[in-house]
Coordinates of C-alpha atoms and ligand atoms in Angstrom, one line a residue:
M1 CA -41.7 40.8 4.5
T2 CA -38.6 41.4 1.6
D3 CA -38.7 39.4 -1.7
Y4 CA -35.9 36.9 -0.3
A5 CA -38.2 36.2 2.9
K6 CA -41.0 36.1 0.1
L7 CA -39.2 33.5 -2.1
A8 CA -38.5 31.8 0.6
Q9 CA -41.9 31.2 2.0
L10 CA -43.0 30.3 -1.3
L11 CA -40.0 27.7 -1.7
F12 CA -40.4 26.4 1.6
P13 CA -44.0 26.6 2.5
H14 CA -43.9 23.5 5.0
V15 CA -40.4 24.9 7.0
T16 CA -41.5 26.5 9.9
Q17 CA -38.2 26.5 11.9
T18 CA -34.5 28.5 11.7
P19 CA -31.1 26.7 11.8
Q20 CA -30.7 27.8 15.1
Q21 CA -34.2 26.6 16.5
L22 CA -33.4 23.3 15.4
M23 CA -29.8 22.7 16.6
E24 CA -31.1 24.1 20.4
A25 CA -33.9 22.3 20.7
Q26 CA -33.0 18.5 19.1
F27 CA -29.3 18.6 18.4
P28 CA -27.4 20.5 21.1
P29 CA -23.8 21.1 21.6
R30 CA -22.3 17.7 23.2
Q31 CA -21.5 17.1 27.1
L32 CA -18.3 15.5 26.5
K33 CA -15.0 16.3 27.9
D34 CA -11.8 18.2 26.7
G35 CA -10.4 17.7 22.7
A36 CA -13.3 14.6 23.1
Q37 CA -13.2 14.5 19.1
V38 CA -16.6 13.4 17.7
T39 CA -16.0 12.1 14.2
R40 CA -18.1 9.9 11.5
F41 CA -17.6 7.3 8.8
A42 CA -20.3 8.2 5.9
P43 CA -20.4 5.6 3.4
S44 CA -22.9 5.0 0.6
P45 CA -24.4 1.6 0.3
T46 CA -23.1 0.4 -2.3
G47 CA -22.6 -2.9 -2.1
F48 CA -18.8 -3.3 -1.5
L49 CA -16.6 -3.0 1.1
H50 CA -13.6 -1.7 0.3
I51 CA -10.6 -2.1 2.1
G52 CA -9.9 1.7 1.6
G53 CA -13.5 2.2 4.0
V54 CA -12.7 -0.1 6.4
F55 CA -9.2 1.8 6.8
S56 CA -10.9 5.5 6.9
A57 CA -13.5 4.1 9.3
M58 CA -10.6 2.8 11.4
V59 CA -9.2 6.3 11.3
S60 CA -12.3 7.8 12.5
E61 CA -13.1 5.2 15.2
R62 CA -9.9 5.3 16.5
V63 CA -9.8 9.3 16.2
A64 CA -12.7 9.5 18.4
H65 CA -12.2 6.8 21.1
T66 CA -8.5 7.8 21.5
T67 CA -9.9 11.1 23.3
G68 CA -12.9 9.9 24.9
G69 CA -15.4 11.1 21.7
R70 CA -17.5 9.5 20.0
V71 CA -17.8 8.2 16.2
I72 CA -21.0 7.4 13.8
L73 CA -22.1 5.4 10.9
R74 CA -24.2 7.7 9.1
I75 CA -25.4 6.3 6.1
E76 CA -25.3 8.6 2.3
D77 CA -27.9 7.1 0.3
T78 CA -28.9 10.2 -1.4
D79 CA -27.2 8.4 -4.4
K80 CA -30.1 5.9 -4.9
K81 CA -28.9 4.8 -8.8
R82 CA -25.7 3.4 -7.1
E83 CA -28.0 1.9 -3.8
V84 CA -27.6 -1.7 -3.4
E85 CA -29.9 -3.6 -1.1
G86 CA -28.5 -4.5 1.8
G87 CA -25.7 -2.3 1.7
V88 CA -26.2 -0.6 5.4
S89 CA -26.4 -4.2 6.7
L90 CA -23.0 -5.5 4.9
I91 CA -21.3 -2.0 5.5
A92 CA -22.5 -2.3 9.1
Q93 CA -21.9 -6.1 9.6
G94 CA -18.2 -6.2 7.6
L95 CA -17.0 -2.8 9.8
R96 CA -18.2 -5.1 12.9
D97 CA -16.4 -7.9 12.0
F98 CA -13.3 -6.1 12.3
G99 CA -14.4 -4.7 15.7
I100 CA -14.7 -1.1 14.2
T101 CA -18.2 -0.3 16.5
F102 CA -19.8 3.1 16.0
D103 CA -21.4 4.9 19.5
E104 CA -24.3 5.7 16.9
G105 CA -25.7 5.5 14.3
A106 CA -27.1 2.5 11.0
T107 CA -26.9 -0.3 12.9
G108 CA -27.2 -3.0 9.7
D109 CA -30.5 -4.3 10.6
G110 CA -32.2 -0.9 9.2
A111 CA -32.5 0.4 13.0
E112 CA -30.3 3.5 14.2
E113 CA -29.4 4.4 17.6
G114 CA -28.3 7.7 19.1
A115 CA -29.9 11.4 20.3
Y116 CA -28.6 13.3 17.3
G117 CA -29.7 10.9 13.8
P118 CA -32.0 10.1 11.5
Y119 CA -28.6 9.0 10.6
T120 CA -29.8 8.1 7.0
Q121 CA -29.8 11.1 4.3
S122 CA -32.5 9.6 3.3
R123 CA -34.9 9.9 6.1
R124 CA -33.4 13.5 7.1
A125 CA -35.1 15.4 4.4
E126 CA -36.5 18.3 6.1
Y127 CA -33.3 19.1 8.0
Y128 CA -32.1 20.2 4.6
H129 CA -34.5 22.2 3.5
V130 CA -34.6 24.3 7.6
F131 CA -31.3 25.0 6.1
C132 CA -31.7 26.0 2.2
K133 CA -34.6 28.0 3.4
D134 CA -32.4 29.8 5.5
L135 CA -30.1 30.8 3.1
V136 CA -33.0 31.7 0.7
E137 CA -34.2 33.9 3.2
K138 CA -30.5 36.1 3.3
G139 CA -30.2 35.8 -0.9
L140 CA -27.5 33.3 -0.3
A141 CA -29.4 30.6 -2.4
Y142 CA -32.1 30.7 -5.3
P143 CA -34.1 28.1 -7.3
C144 CA -32.4 27.6 -11.4
F145 CA -34.9 26.2 -13.7
C146 CA -32.4 25.6 -16.7
T147 CA -33.0 22.5 -18.3
A148 CA -30.1 19.7 -18.2
E149 CA -29.6 20.6 -21.6
E150 CA -28.9 23.7 -21.1
I151 CA -26.3 22.9 -18.5
A152 CA -24.7 20.5 -20.9
Q153 CA -24.8 23.8 -23.7
L154 CA -23.1 25.4 -21.3
R155 CA -20.7 23.3 -20.5
A156 CA -19.6 22.6 -23.8
R157 CA -19.3 26.8 -24.5
Q158 CA -17.1 27.1 -21.5
E159 CA -15.0 24.4 -22.3
E160 CA -14.7 25.3 -26.0
Q161 CA -13.6 28.8 -24.5
G162 CA -11.3 27.7 -22.1
V163 CA -13.2 29.1 -18.9
T164 CA -13.7 27.5 -15.5
P165 CA -16.7 25.2 -16.4
G166 CA -19.4 25.5 -13.8
Y167 CA -22.6 27.7 -13.6
W168 CA -21.3 31.3 -12.3
G169 CA -20.5 34.8 -13.5
A170 CA -22.6 35.8 -16.1
D171 CA -23.4 32.0 -17.5
A172 CA -25.8 31.9 -14.0
R173 CA -28.7 32.3 -15.8
C174 CA -31.3 31.9 -13.3
R175 CA -29.0 33.9 -10.4
D176 CA -31.4 37.2 -11.3
L177 CA -35.0 36.3 -12.2
T178 CA -37.6 38.7 -10.1
L179 CA -40.0 37.3 -7.6
E180 CA -42.2 37.2 -10.3
Q181 CA -40.5 35.4 -13.2
V182 CA -40.0 32.3 -10.6
E183 CA -43.4 32.6 -9.7
E184 CA -44.1 31.7 -13.0
N185 CA -42.1 29.2 -13.7
L186 CA -43.2 27.0 -10.7
R187 CA -46.7 28.0 -12.0
A188 CA -45.7 26.1 -15.1
G189 CA -45.0 23.4 -13.3
K190 CA -40.8 23.5 -14.0
P191 CA -38.8 21.7 -12.4
Y192 CA -35.6 23.5 -10.4
V193 CA -32.6 23.1 -8.5
M194 CA -31.3 25.4 -5.9
R195 CA -28.4 27.1 -6.1
L196 CA -26.2 28.8 -3.9
R197 CA -25.2 32.4 -4.8
S198 CA -22.1 32.2 -4.3
P199 CA -20.2 35.5 -3.0
G200 CA -16.8 34.2 -4.1
K201 CA -14.5 35.3 -7.4
P202 CA -12.3 33.8 -9.5
G203 CA -9.0 34.3 -8.1
G204 CA -10.2 34.6 -4.2
R205 CA -7.7 32.4 -2.0
V206 CA -9.3 30.9 1.1
R207 CA -7.2 28.6 3.3
F208 CA -7.4 26.2 6.3
K209 CA -5.6 23.4 8.2
D210 CA -5.9 20.1 7.7
A211 CA -4.9 17.9 10.7
I212 CA -3.2 15.3 8.0
R213 CA -1.6 17.6 5.5
G214 CA -0.9 20.6 6.9
D215 CA -1.7 24.7 5.9
I216 CA -3.3 24.4 2.5
E217 CA -4.3 27.3 0.8
M218 CA -6.9 26.9 -2.6
E219 CA -8.6 29.3 -5.0
E220 CA -12.5 30.1 -3.4
N221 CA -15.1 28.9 -4.5
F222 CA -17.4 31.2 -7.1
V223 CA -19.9 28.6 -8.7
D224 CA -23.1 28.5 -7.9
V225 CA -23.5 24.8 -6.8
V226 CA -26.2 22.9 -6.5
L227 CA -27.6 22.2 -2.9
L228 CA -30.9 20.4 -3.6
K229 CA -31.7 18.6 -6.8
S230 CA -35.3 18.6 -8.3
D231 CA -36.6 16.1 -6.3
G232 CA -35.5 18.2 -3.0
I233 CA -32.8 15.2 -2.3
P234 CA -29.1 17.6 -1.2
T235 CA -25.9 17.0 -3.4
Y236 CA -23.2 15.4 -1.0
H237 CA -21.6 19.3 -0.3
F238 CA -25.1 20.8 1.0
A239 CA -25.7 17.0 3.6
H240 CA -21.8 17.5 4.5
I241 CA -22.4 21.0 6.0
V242 CA -25.9 20.2 7.5
D243 CA -24.6 16.8 8.7
D244 CA -22.2 17.3 10.3
T245 CA -23.3 20.4 11.9
L246 CA -26.7 18.8 13.6
M247 CA -24.5 16.1 14.5
R248 CA -22.0 17.8 16.2
V249 CA -18.7 16.5 14.7
T250 CA -15.6 17.9 15.7
Q251 CA -13.3 16.1 13.0
V252 CA -14.1 15.2 9.4
V253 CA -12.0 12.4 8.7
R254 CA -12.7 11.5 4.4
G255 CA -11.1 10.6 1.6
D256 CA -8.3 13.2 -0.4
E257 CA -11.0 13.1 -3.0
W258 CA -12.8 15.7 -1.3
I259 CA -9.4 18.5 -0.9
A260 CA -11.5 20.0 -4.4
S261 CA -14.6 20.7 -3.0
A262 CA -13.6 21.7 0.6
P263 CA -13.5 25.4 -0.5
I264 CA -17.3 24.8 -0.8
H265 CA -17.9 23.5 1.7
L266 CA -16.3 26.0 3.4
Q267 CA -17.8 28.6 1.8
L268 CA -21.6 27.3 3.1
F269 CA -20.1 26.7 6.8
W270 CA -19.3 30.6 6.6
L271 CA -22.3 31.6 4.6
C272 CA -24.5 29.4 7.1
G273 CA -23.1 31.1 10.1
L274 CA -21.5 28.0 11.3
K275 CA -18.5 27.2 12.4
A276 CA -17.0 24.0 10.2
P277 CA -15.2 21.1 11.8
K278 CA -11.7 20.3 11.4
Y279 CA -10.7 18.3 8.1
G280 CA -8.2 15.2 8.1
H281 CA -7.6 14.0 4.3
I282 CA -7.1 10.8 3.7
A283 CA -4.6 9.5 0.6
P284 CA -5.6 6.7 -0.6
I285 CA -3.8 3.2 -0.4
M286 CA -1.9 2.7 -3.0
K287 CA -0.5 -0.5 -4.9
E288 CA 2.8 -1.0 -6.5
E289 CA 2.7 -2.5 -9.8
D290 CA 5.6 -2.7 -12.1
G291 CA 7.4 0.2 -10.5
S292 CA 5.1 2.6 -10.0
R293 CA 2.5 2.9 -7.9
R294 CA -1.4 3.8 -8.5
K295 CA -4.8 3.3 -6.1
L296 CA -5.6 -0.3 -5.1
S297 CA -8.6 -0.7 -7.2
K298 CA -11.8 -3.0 -7.0
R299 CA -11.2 -3.7 -10.4
K300 CA -8.3 -5.2 -10.6
D301 CA -6.6 -6.4 -7.2
P302 CA -8.7 -8.9 -4.7
E303 CA -7.4 -7.5 -1.5
A304 CA -9.4 -4.2 -2.3
A305 CA -12.5 -6.4 -1.1
V306 CA -13.2 -6.6 2.4
S307 CA -13.7 -10.3 1.4
F308 CA -10.7 -11.4 0.6
F309 CA -9.0 -11.0 4.1
T310 CA -12.2 -12.8 5.6
E311 CA -12.0 -15.5 3.4
E312 CA -8.0 -16.0 3.5
G313 CA -8.8 -16.2 7.2
Y314 CA -7.0 -12.8 8.2
P315 CA -8.1 -12.4 11.9
A316 CA -9.6 -9.2 12.1
E317 CA -6.9 -7.6 14.5
A318 CA -4.2 -8.8 12.1
V319 CA -6.0 -6.5 9.4
M320 CA -6.9 -4.0 11.8
E321 CA -2.9 -4.1 13.3
Y322 CA -1.6 -3.8 9.7
L323 CA -4.1 -1.1 9.1
L324 CA -2.6 1.0 11.9
T325 CA 0.7 0.6 10.7
I326 CA 0.2 1.8 7.4
A327 CA -1.7 4.7 9.4
N328 CA 1.1 5.8 12.3
S329 CA 4.6 4.6 11.3
N330 CA 5.7 4.4 15.2
F331 CA 3.0 1.2 15.9
E332 CA 5.9 -0.7 15.5
D333 CA 8.0 0.6 17.6
W334 CA 4.9 0.8 20.0
R335 CA 3.6 -3.1 19.3
R336 CA 7.6 -4.0 20.0
Q337 CA 7.5 -2.5 23.3
N338 CA 3.8 -3.2 24.3
K339 CA 3.7 -7.1 23.5
T340 CA 1.2 -7.7 25.3
A341 CA -1.1 -4.8 24.8
H342 CA -4.4 -4.3 22.6
Y343 CA -3.7 -2.1 19.7
T344 CA -6.4 -0.5 21.3
E345 CA -3.8 1.1 23.7
F346 CA -1.7 2.4 20.9
P347 CA -2.1 6.2 20.7
F348 CA -3.3 6.8 17.6
K349 CA -2.4 9.9 16.1
L350 CA -3.8 11.7 13.1
N351 CA -1.3 14.6 12.2
K352 CA 1.0 11.0 11.9
M353 CA -0.7 10.1 8.9
S354 CA 0.9 10.4 5.7
A355 CA 0.2 12.8 3.4
S356 CA 0.6 10.4 0.4
G357 CA -1.3 7.4 -0.2
A358 CA 0.4 4.0 2.3
L359 CA 1.5 1.4 0.3
F360 CA -0.6 -2.3 0.2
D361 CA 1.8 -4.5 1.0
L362 CA 0.4 -8.1 1.3
K363 CA 3.9 -9.4 2.9
K364 CA 3.8 -7.2 5.3
L365 CA 0.5 -8.0 6.7
N366 CA 1.6 -11.7 6.5
S367 CA 3.8 -10.9 9.1
V368 CA 1.7 -9.1 10.9
S369 CA -0.6 -11.7 10.8
A370 CA 1.7 -14.6 11.9
E371 CA 2.3 -12.1 14.8
V372 CA -0.8 -11.7 15.8
I373 CA -1.6 -15.5 15.8
S374 CA 1.7 -16.2 17.7
R375 CA 0.2 -14.3 20.4
L376 CA -3.1 -16.4 20.8
T377 CA -3.8 -19.2 22.8
A378 CA -4.5 -22.1 22.1
E379 CA -8.6 -22.1 22.4
E380 CA -8.1 -18.7 20.7
V381 CA -6.0 -20.1 18.1
Y382 CA -8.9 -23.1 17.6
D383 CA -12.4 -21.0 18.1
Q384 CA -10.9 -18.4 15.6
A385 CA -9.6 -21.8 13.0
S386 CA -13.1 -23.6 13.9
A387 CA -14.7 -19.8 12.9
W388 CA -13.1 -19.5 9.5
A389 CA -13.2 -23.4 8.9
Q390 CA -17.0 -23.7 9.2
R391 CA -17.8 -21.2 6.6
Y392 CA -14.7 -21.9 3.9
D393 CA -13.3 -25.6 4.9
G394 CA -15.6 -28.2 5.6
E395 CA -12.9 -31.0 5.6
L396 CA -11.1 -29.1 8.0
Y397 CA -14.2 -28.0 10.3
G398 CA -15.0 -31.3 11.0
L399 CA -12.0 -32.4 12.1
L400 CA -11.7 -29.3 14.4
A401 CA -15.2 -30.5 15.7
A402 CA -14.8 -34.1 16.3
D403 CA -11.8 -34.0 18.5
P404 CA -11.6 -30.3 19.9
A405 CA -9.7 -31.4 23.1
Y406 CA -6.7 -32.7 20.6
A407 CA -6.8 -29.9 18.1
K408 CA -6.2 -27.5 20.9
A409 CA -3.3 -29.6 22.4
L410 CA -2.0 -29.4 18.8
F411 CA -2.3 -25.8 18.3
A412 CA -1.1 -25.6 21.7
I413 CA 2.4 -26.8 21.1
D414 CA 5.6 -24.0 20.9
R415 CA 2.7 -21.3 21.7
G416 CA 2.6 -19.5 24.4
G417 CA 6.6 -19.4 25.1
K418 CA 9.5 -16.3 25.2
K419 CA 9.3 -17.3 21.0
P420 CA 6.4 -18.5 19.7
R421 CA 6.4 -19.9 16.5
K422 CA 5.0 -18.0 13.2
D423 CA 3.6 -21.0 11.0
I424 CA 0.4 -19.8 10.6
V425 CA -0.3 -16.7 8.8
R426 CA -4.1 -16.8 8.9
W427 CA -6.6 -19.6 9.2
K428 CA -6.4 -21.0 5.7
D429 CA -2.8 -22.4 6.5
V430 CA -4.3 -24.4 9.3
S431 CA -4.9 -27.6 7.9
G432 CA -1.7 -27.5 6.2
Y433 CA -0.3 -26.4 9.6
A434 CA -2.2 -29.7 11.0
A435 CA -1.6 -32.2 8.4
Y436 CA 0.5 -34.4 9.8
F437 CA -2.1 -35.0 13.1
Y438 CA -5.4 -36.0 11.0
D439 CA -4.6 -39.4 9.0
G440 CA -7.0 -37.9 6.6
L441 CA -5.2 -34.9 5.6
F442 CA -1.6 -36.0 6.0
A443 CA 0.7 -36.4 2.8
R444 CA 4.1 -36.8 2.7
E445 CA 5.3 -33.7 0.3
E446 CA 8.8 -33.3 1.6
T447 CA 12.0 -35.1 1.2
L448 CA 15.3 -35.3 2.8
E449 CA 18.7 -34.7 2.1
L450 CA 20.4 -37.5 3.9
D451 CA 21.5 -40.8 2.9
R452 CA 18.9 -43.3 2.1
D453 CA 21.0 -46.3 3.8
L454 CA 21.6 -44.5 6.9
Q455 CA 17.7 -43.1 7.1
K456 CA 17.0 -46.6 7.2
Q457 CA 19.9 -48.0 9.4
V458 CA 18.4 -44.3 11.7
L459 CA 14.8 -46.5 11.9
E460 CA 15.5 -49.8 12.4
A461 CA 17.5 -48.6 15.3
Y462 CA 14.7 -46.7 16.2
L463 CA 11.5 -48.8 16.1
P464 CA 11.8 -50.8 18.8
V465 CA 13.1 -48.4 21.4
M466 CA 10.6 -45.7 20.6
D467 CA 7.9 -45.0 22.9
C468 CA 6.2 -41.6 22.5
A469 CA 4.7 -41.3 26.1
D470 CA 8.6 -40.9 27.6
D471 CA 9.6 -37.6 28.6
K472 CA 11.7 -35.1 26.6
D473 CA 15.1 -36.3 27.9
T474 CA 14.6 -40.2 28.0
W475 CA 13.3 -39.6 24.5
F476 CA 15.8 -38.0 23.4
G477 CA 18.5 -40.1 25.4
K478 CA 17.8 -42.7 23.3
M479 CA 18.4 -41.0 20.2
K480 CA 21.5 -40.6 21.6
E481 CA 22.5 -43.3 22.9
L482 CA 22.0 -45.1 19.1
C483 CA 23.9 -42.2 17.5
P484 CA 27.8 -44.1 18.1
A485 CA 26.7 -47.1 16.8
L486 CA 25.7 -45.7 13.0
G487 CA 28.4 -43.8 13.0
M488 CA 26.7 -41.1 14.0
S489 CA 27.6 -38.6 16.6
P490 CA 25.0 -37.7 19.8
D491 CA 26.5 -34.5 20.3
V492 CA 26.1 -31.5 17.2
K493 CA 28.7 -29.4 18.4
A494 CA 31.6 -32.7 18.1
Y495 CA 30.3 -33.3 14.6
K496 CA 30.8 -29.7 13.4
E497 CA 34.4 -30.2 14.7
H498 CA 35.2 -32.9 13.1
P499 CA 32.0 -33.5 10.5
E500 CA 34.6 -35.9 8.7
Q501 CA 34.4 -38.7 11.2
F502 CA 31.2 -39.3 11.8
R503 CA 28.6 -40.3 9.0
G504 CA 25.6 -37.7 10.9
H505 CA 24.6 -35.8 14.5
V506 CA 21.8 -36.7 16.8
G507 CA 20.6 -33.9 15.0
D508 CA 20.4 -36.1 11.8
F509 CA 18.8 -38.7 13.4
S510 CA 15.7 -37.1 14.8
A511 CA 15.5 -35.2 11.5
V512 CA 14.7 -38.9 10.1
V513 CA 12.3 -39.8 13.0
R514 CA 10.8 -35.8 12.0
M515 CA 10.3 -36.8 8.3
A516 CA 9.2 -40.1 8.9
V517 CA 6.5 -39.3 11.7
T518 CA 5.2 -35.8 10.0
G519 CA 6.5 -35.7 6.1
R520 CA 8.4 -32.9 7.2
K521 CA 11.6 -31.4 7.9
N522 CA 10.5 -28.7 9.8
T523 CA 8.0 -28.9 12.3
P524 CA 7.3 -27.6 15.7
D525 CA 8.9 -29.7 19.1
L526 CA 8.8 -33.2 17.2
H527 CA 8.4 -34.8 20.9
A528 CA 5.1 -32.6 21.5
V529 CA 4.3 -33.8 18.1
M530 CA 5.1 -37.8 19.0
S531 CA 3.6 -37.3 22.5
L532 CA 0.2 -36.0 20.9
L533 CA 0.1 -38.6 17.3
G534 CA 0.3 -41.8 20.2
Q535 CA 2.6 -44.5 20.0
E536 CA 0.5 -46.7 17.3
T537 CA 0.3 -43.6 14.6
C538 CA 4.0 -42.6 15.3
L539 CA 5.4 -46.7 14.7
R540 CA 3.1 -47.1 11.6
R541 CA 4.8 -43.7 10.3
L542 CA 7.7 -45.0 10.7
K543 CA 7.5 -48.3 9.4
E544 CA 4.9 -46.5 6.3
Y545 CA 8.5 -44.4 5.5
R546 CA 10.8 -47.8 5.8
A547 CA 9.1 -49.6 3.3
L548 CA 9.4 -46.8 1.6
L549 CA 12.9 -46.0 1.7
D550 CA 13.0 -49.2 -0.3
S551 CA 10.3 -49.0 -2.5
A552 CA 10.5 -45.6 -4.2
P553 CA 13.1 -44.2 -6.4
S554 CA 15.9 -42.5 -5.2
G555 CA 14.0 -38.5 -4.4
E556 CA 10.4 -39.1 -4.1
A557 CA 10.8 -41.3 -0.8
G558 CA 12.3 -38.2 0.7
A559 CA 15.9 -39.7 0.0
E560 CA 18.0 -38.6 -1.0
T561 CA 22.0 -39.0 -1.1
K562 CA 23.7 -36.2 1.2
Ligands
LIG601 N1 -20.7 9.2 1.4 C1 -18.9 10.2 0.5 C2 -17.9 8.9 0.4 O1 -18.3 8.0 0.3 C3 -18.4 10.4 2.4 C4 -17.2 11.5 2.5 C5 -17.8 11.9 3.3 O2 -16.5 11.2 4.8 O3 -17.6 13.4 4.5 O4 -16.6 9.4 0.0

């Protein structure tokens, strides 16, 4: 037995398998069609779901599912200090709410699904040890007994001397301990970490192709990085190698803060005799502030937290579509050409992602969301708005639940046509949108810039003939008929040709009625609104507004002089 083999046995007496045996016996290659990608989203359960996390999870999910592959939810809980109770379910449930579904991994209720697990790093200690033992046997890893103070001193000295920091070169003191010295330290009960014996040299180069950033060339790794911490738990670097190998991941999508570590990872794959997966490093979502760009920040930006989108009531689908617009710039063109398709039909491409950070743009999100909501059926609007209101707006929820048929009818107005209205941007807007349909929410907030006397005359002429049960032509016909007696033109075109001859036109007439009945200048189809409100409510509001024109000082009653 070589000294390396003896050392390996000494350090890992409980490990009996080699990585190859483990892979063949328990984690065989997946049977997937050519080109199918296996991806994963690998968050740490810190109790916070960042919109950047949703973005990256969505990208992994899209890559897997557009290629006929699989996507895994892996929990990286090796840093117990940052872990928060319930953190896993927050992530799993949060992503599920956005429609991001995983084929394997943590389910969020403490369970896991899939044949390539466990998918939680704290349950995988034995696998990391199998790979580490193998490296020790090959002379590529060793125990390091340096204390935290010694490492801190080393760092300080390196900083002073201006050399690359880290455990390397002549500073790597435990690199060449003899078997006897190791045995002695172990007998003395000294804690140790396991380090890589890196064959890299300063100035050496490494090249790889990034699916998003293209060809990358960097300095190779020459630092003896830690593989296992003193408690036997792996570092991110080592866990990444072992996990993505055993889970047969083919495409790693992760934040570009990991690019700097890619040389370590590529070296580790190579030394372990493993094929590295492809990488795609995504740039963080940025925010523009005072003309400059910075990362979307958990501390400063409410929209960094996923809870912002749920509380505001953006439909999950809208958030996904918005994220797709920033992920692939051709998504919007595709959407224009495929108006009714579901976003999952979009041929997402990793290599179409931008290497510089996409800008978070609330205006854009709002327009995408209004568009998504405009495509929903009244039934869907009702269901989603009610689900939101149940959590965030009790008054609205009560009204929607009290008369579902009425609520669905109001959402149905102007829906489903060629040019649907886009008044609802998020569910938070529904109580404003629907306010005049409910006496409890109704408020007169807008004013009409039309001569007050004319408004009064319009109402007086209209009140005796108004009938909400009229069909649309009869209903509008009545307004037109009343115009000439008031000096108004029943025909907008005629008015426009000779405005000096009239006091207004039929559009102004209906604007007064609209203002009286809804308190708004702008609403969906007024005839539909009035038939839904019914005769009694319309009459009452017309009279109310008529009285208001007499009582309120100019401006307050919604009556301005033209
Ligand atoms: N847990 C790592 C992170 O949250 C995962 C990085 C990766 O996807 O490999 O950044």
